[in-house]
Amino acid sequence: MKIGIVGLGYVGLVTAIVLSNEGNQTICVDIDENKLSKLNSGVPTLYEPGLADMLKENTEKMTFTKDYSLLKDCEAIFVAVPTPNKDGRINLEYVYSAVKSLKNHAPGVPVAVKSTVIPGTASEIYKETGVRVVSNPEFLREGSAINDTVHPERIVLGGDQAESVSVFKKIWKFTNAPVIETTNENAELIKYASNAFLATKISFINEMANLCERIPGCDVDIIAKGMGYDKRIAPYFLKAGLGFGGSCFPKDTQAIVSYSESLDAKLSLVDSAIKVNERRVGHNLDRVESKFGKINGKKVCVLGAAFKDNTDDIRSSKSYEIITESRSRGAEVVVYDPVITESPGLKMIEDPKKCIEESDIVMIATEWPSFNGLDFSSAKVVIDFRGILDTGKANMVVGKSE
Ligand code: UGA
């Protein structure tokens, strides 16, 4: 098929590459010239395992352009533009503007919205533009984005235009995933409910970690393990640490809470999950200072800059929060990351050994499994904020009493 993709962020680019790899031709539209020129020369615009090779293998099936008119003879188009928050509420201007452009340049082509949008957006789009879209929310995770797109756990398709829905059903058939066909509103809310639930699960285990820290003999990882064998609970997203960051959970939880408030049905549980998450960095640094003394004047080595492992994405990264907060408490901070070598405002060190050796305190801020293989023998103090090191390697671990 010939498929259009508008917006080449994480979701758009991964979707385009995977669909091309499945034998489709893709026309990929973005407004960012710098991004387009990189992609046209086969250079990926983000770090994601397997992405660079897959892009290289499929370049002849992919067109990167800012010209919407190239989409006119596509059989289907995905909209995957950002939906950032403005004053805590979702800003849909990029979605509206993309759909308006599609109406002008590719009239009649079935459109699916992959961007995360609040319930009612598809019907607002129809009111604003006259275009009836299919809602096809995305559930991929950064760091395992290709695998998640090829093997999703479900495909959600919302919309009342059976013909359009069936086009997108055909596109995703190769995944063999169960398909939920429903209303636009249900599809839109399934996405928020899923992210809000996972974020709440993380905040739950993080509060449990705080409790474990007060109970000698308790270890939050063992509590999570014991809970996770129960199939109703499941072991996933029960890793205590610095809390959730990234471009999705912080933004989406905030957007759904303010949306729920506007309907006088406030999601107070999700609101609490946000508040618990906001206290993670302060709580953990307080704990370090109460055991090892003020960090003022000390040299801190932070391991990991991204919001999670296997990505170079620093958006709403808890590492950045640790760095900023440590600096404001008077520490000098140097940073090592396995894939990020330069980052605005950060003093990056390329050799982790040097970073560890030269510091007073080492803080693990991102859950890269490879950090467990580092040599900490020269370190004075090691803090495992992500609970990833083998027992005995750290002087303080999240969710364990001292
Ligand atoms: C998340 C969802 O998991 C995806 O299903 C969804 O498609 C995506 O948001 C989105 O809305 O686009 P992502 O943000 O890429 O994916 O990353 P996650 O793996 O969910 O991690 C989010 C944050 O939670 C990270 O900061 C991670 O460190 C933290 N986390 C995750 C924990 O602290 N503990 C855990 O047990 C799991």
Coordinates of N, CA, C and O in Angstrom, one line a residue, residues 309-371:
D309 N 16.2 3.7 30.1 CA 17.3 3.1 29.3 C 16.9 2.9 27.8 O 15.8 3.0 27.5
N310 N 17.9 2.6 27.0 CA 17.8 2.3 25.6 C 17.2 3.5 24.8 O 16.5 3.2 23.8
T311 N 17.3 4.7 25.3 CA 16.9 5.8 24.5 C 17.8 7.0 24.7 O 18.5 7.0 25.8
D312 N 17.8 8.0 23.8 CA 18.5 9.2 24.1 C 17.6 10.3 24.4 O 18.0 11.5 24.3
D313 N 16.4 10.0 24.7 CA 15.3 11.0 24.9 C 15.5 11.6 26.3 O 15.4 10.9 27.3
I314 N 15.6 12.9 26.4 CA 15.8 13.6 27.7 C 14.6 14.3 28.1 O 14.6 15.0 29.2
R315 N 13.5 14.2 27.4 CA 12.3 15.0 27.8 C 11.7 14.5 29.1 O 11.6 13.4 29.4
S316 N 11.5 15.5 30.0 CA 11.0 15.3 31.4 C 11.8 14.1 32.0 O 11.2 13.3 32.7
S317 N 13.1 14.2 31.8 CA 14.0 13.1 32.4 C 14.2 13.3 33.9 O 14.5 14.4 34.3
K318 N 14.0 12.3 34.7 CA 14.3 12.4 36.1 C 15.8 12.6 36.4 O 16.1 13.2 37.4
S319 N 16.6 12.1 35.5 CA 18.1 12.4 35.6 C 18.3 13.9 35.6 O 19.1 14.5 36.4
Y320 N 17.6 14.6 34.7 CA 17.8 16.1 34.6 C 17.3 16.7 35.9 O 17.9 17.7 36.4
E321 N 16.2 16.2 36.5 CA 15.8 16.7 37.8 C 16.8 16.5 38.9 O 17.0 17.4 39.7
I322 N 17.4 15.3 38.9 CA 18.4 15.0 39.9 C 19.6 16.0 39.7 O 20.1 16.5 40.7
I323 N 20.0 16.2 38.5 CA 21.1 17.1 38.2 C 20.8 18.5 38.6 O 21.6 19.1 39.4
T324 N 19.7 19.0 38.2 CA 19.3 20.4 38.6 C 19.2 20.6 40.1 O 19.7 21.5 40.6
E325 N 18.5 19.6 40.7 CA 18.3 19.7 42.2 C 19.6 19.6 42.9 O 19.9 20.3 43.9
S326 N 20.5 18.7 42.4 CA 21.8 18.5 43.1 C 22.6 19.8 43.0 O 23.3 20.3 43.9
R327 N 22.6 20.4 41.8 CA 23.3 21.7 41.6 C 22.7 22.8 42.5 O 23.4 23.6 43.1
S328 N 21.4 22.8 42.6 CA 20.8 23.9 43.4 C 21.1 23.6 44.9 O 21.1 24.6 45.7
R329 N 21.5 22.4 45.3 CA 21.9 22.1 46.6 C 23.5 22.3 46.8 O 24.1 22.0 47.8
G330 N 24.1 22.9 45.7 CA 25.5 23.2 45.8 C 26.5 22.2 45.3 O 27.7 22.4 45.5
A331 N 26.0 21.1 44.6 CA 27.0 20.1 44.2 C 27.5 20.5 42.8 O 26.8 21.2 42.0
E332 N 28.7 20.0 42.4 CA 29.2 20.1 41.0 C 28.8 18.7 40.4 O 29.1 17.7 41.0
V333 N 28.2 18.8 39.2 CA 27.7 17.5 38.7 C 28.3 17.2 37.3 O 28.4 18.0 36.4
V334 N 28.8 16.0 37.2 CA 29.3 15.5 35.9 C 28.4 14.3 35.5 O 27.9 13.6 36.4
V335 N 28.2 14.0 34.2 CA 27.3 13.0 33.8 C 27.9 12.1 32.8 O 28.6 12.5 31.9
Y336 N 27.5 10.8 32.9 CA 27.9 9.8 31.9 C 26.6 9.1 31.4 O 25.7 8.8 32.2
D337 N 26.5 9.0 30.1 CA 25.4 8.3 29.5 C 25.9 7.4 28.4 O 26.7 7.8 27.6
P338 N 25.4 6.1 28.3 CA 25.9 5.2 27.2 C 25.6 5.7 25.8 O 26.4 5.3 24.9
V339 N 24.6 6.5 25.5 CA 24.4 6.9 24.2 C 24.4 8.5 24.0 O 24.5 8.9 22.9
I340 N 24.3 9.2 25.0 CA 24.3 10.7 24.9 C 25.7 11.2 25.2 O 26.2 11.0 26.3
T341 N 26.3 11.8 24.3 CA 27.6 12.3 24.5 C 27.7 13.8 24.7 O 28.6 14.4 25.3
E342 N 26.6 14.5 24.2 CA 26.5 15.9 24.4 C 25.1 16.3 24.8 O 24.2 15.7 24.2
S343 N 24.9 17.2 25.7 CA 23.5 17.6 26.0 C 23.6 19.0 26.6 O 24.5 19.3 27.4
P344 N 22.6 19.9 26.2 CA 22.7 21.3 26.6 C 22.8 21.4 28.1 O 22.0 20.8 28.8
G345 N 23.7 22.2 28.6 CA 23.8 22.5 30.0 C 24.5 21.4 30.8 O 24.6 21.6 32.0
L346 N 24.8 20.3 30.2 CA 25.4 19.2 31.1 C 26.9 19.1 30.8 O 27.4 19.2 29.7
K347 N 27.6 18.7 31.8 CA 29.1 18.4 31.7 C 29.1 16.9 31.5 O 29.1 16.1 32.5
M348 N 29.2 16.4 30.2 CA 29.2 15.0 30.0 C 30.7 14.5 30.0 O 31.6 15.1 29.5
I349 N 30.8 13.3 30.6 CA 32.1 12.6 30.6 C 32.0 11.3 29.8 O 31.1 10.6 30.0
E350 N 33.0 11.1 28.9 CA 32.8 10.0 28.0 C 33.2 8.7 28.6 O 32.7 7.6 28.2
D351 N 34.1 8.7 29.6 CA 34.6 7.5 30.2 C 33.9 7.3 31.6 O 34.2 8.1 32.5
P352 N 33.0 6.3 31.8 CA 32.3 6.2 33.1 C 33.3 5.9 34.2 O 33.0 6.4 35.3
K353 N 34.4 5.3 33.9 CA 35.4 5.0 35.0 C 35.9 6.3 35.6 O 36.0 6.4 36.8
K354 N 36.2 7.2 34.7 CA 36.7 8.5 35.1 C 35.7 9.2 35.9 O 36.0 9.8 37.0
C355 N 34.4 9.2 35.4 CA 33.3 9.9 36.1 C 33.2 9.3 37.5 O 33.0 10.1 38.5
I356 N 33.3 8.0 37.7 CA 33.1 7.3 39.0 C 34.3 7.7 39.9 O 34.1 8.1 41.1
E357 N 35.5 7.6 39.4 CA 36.7 7.8 40.1 C 36.8 9.2 40.7 O 37.2 9.4 41.9
E358 N 36.5 10.2 39.9 CA 36.7 11.5 40.3 C 35.6 12.2 41.1 O 35.7 13.4 41.4
S359 N 34.6 11.4 41.5 CA 33.5 12.0 42.2 C 33.4 11.5 43.7 O 33.9 10.5 44.1
D360 N 32.7 12.4 44.5 CA 32.5 12.0 45.9 C 31.3 11.1 46.0 O 31.2 10.2 46.9
I361 N 30.3 11.3 45.1 CA 29.1 10.4 45.1 C 28.7 10.0 43.7 O 28.7 10.9 42.8
V362 N 28.4 8.8 43.5 CA 27.9 8.3 42.2 C 26.4 8.0 42.4 O 26.0 7.4 43.3
M363 N 25.6 8.6 41.5 CA 24.1 8.4 41.5 C 23.6 7.8 40.3 O 23.8 8.4 39.2
I364 N 23.0 6.6 40.4 CA 22.4 6.0 39.2 C 21.0 6.6 39.0 O 20.1 6.4 39.8
A365 N 20.8 7.3 37.8 CA 19.6 8.0 37.6 C 18.8 7.4 36.5 O 17.6 7.7 36.4
T366 N 19.4 6.6 35.6 CA 18.6 5.9 34.5 C 18.9 4.4 34.7 O 20.0 4.0 35.0
E367 N 17.8 3.6 34.3 CA 17.9 2.2 34.6 C 18.6 1.4 33.5 O 18.1 0.3 33.1
W368 N 19.8 1.9 32.9 CA 20.5 1.1 31.9 C 21.0 -0.2 32.6 O 21.9 -0.1 33.5
P369 N 20.7 -1.4 32.1 CA 21.2 -2.6 32.7 C 22.7 -2.6 32.7 O 23.3 -3.2 33.6
S370 N 23.3 -2.0 31.6 CA 24.8 -2.1 31.5 C 25.5 -1.4 32.7 O 26.7 -1.7 32.9
F371 N 24.9 -0.6 33.4 CA 25.5 0.1 34.6 C 26.0 -1.0 35.6 O 26.9 -0.7 36.4

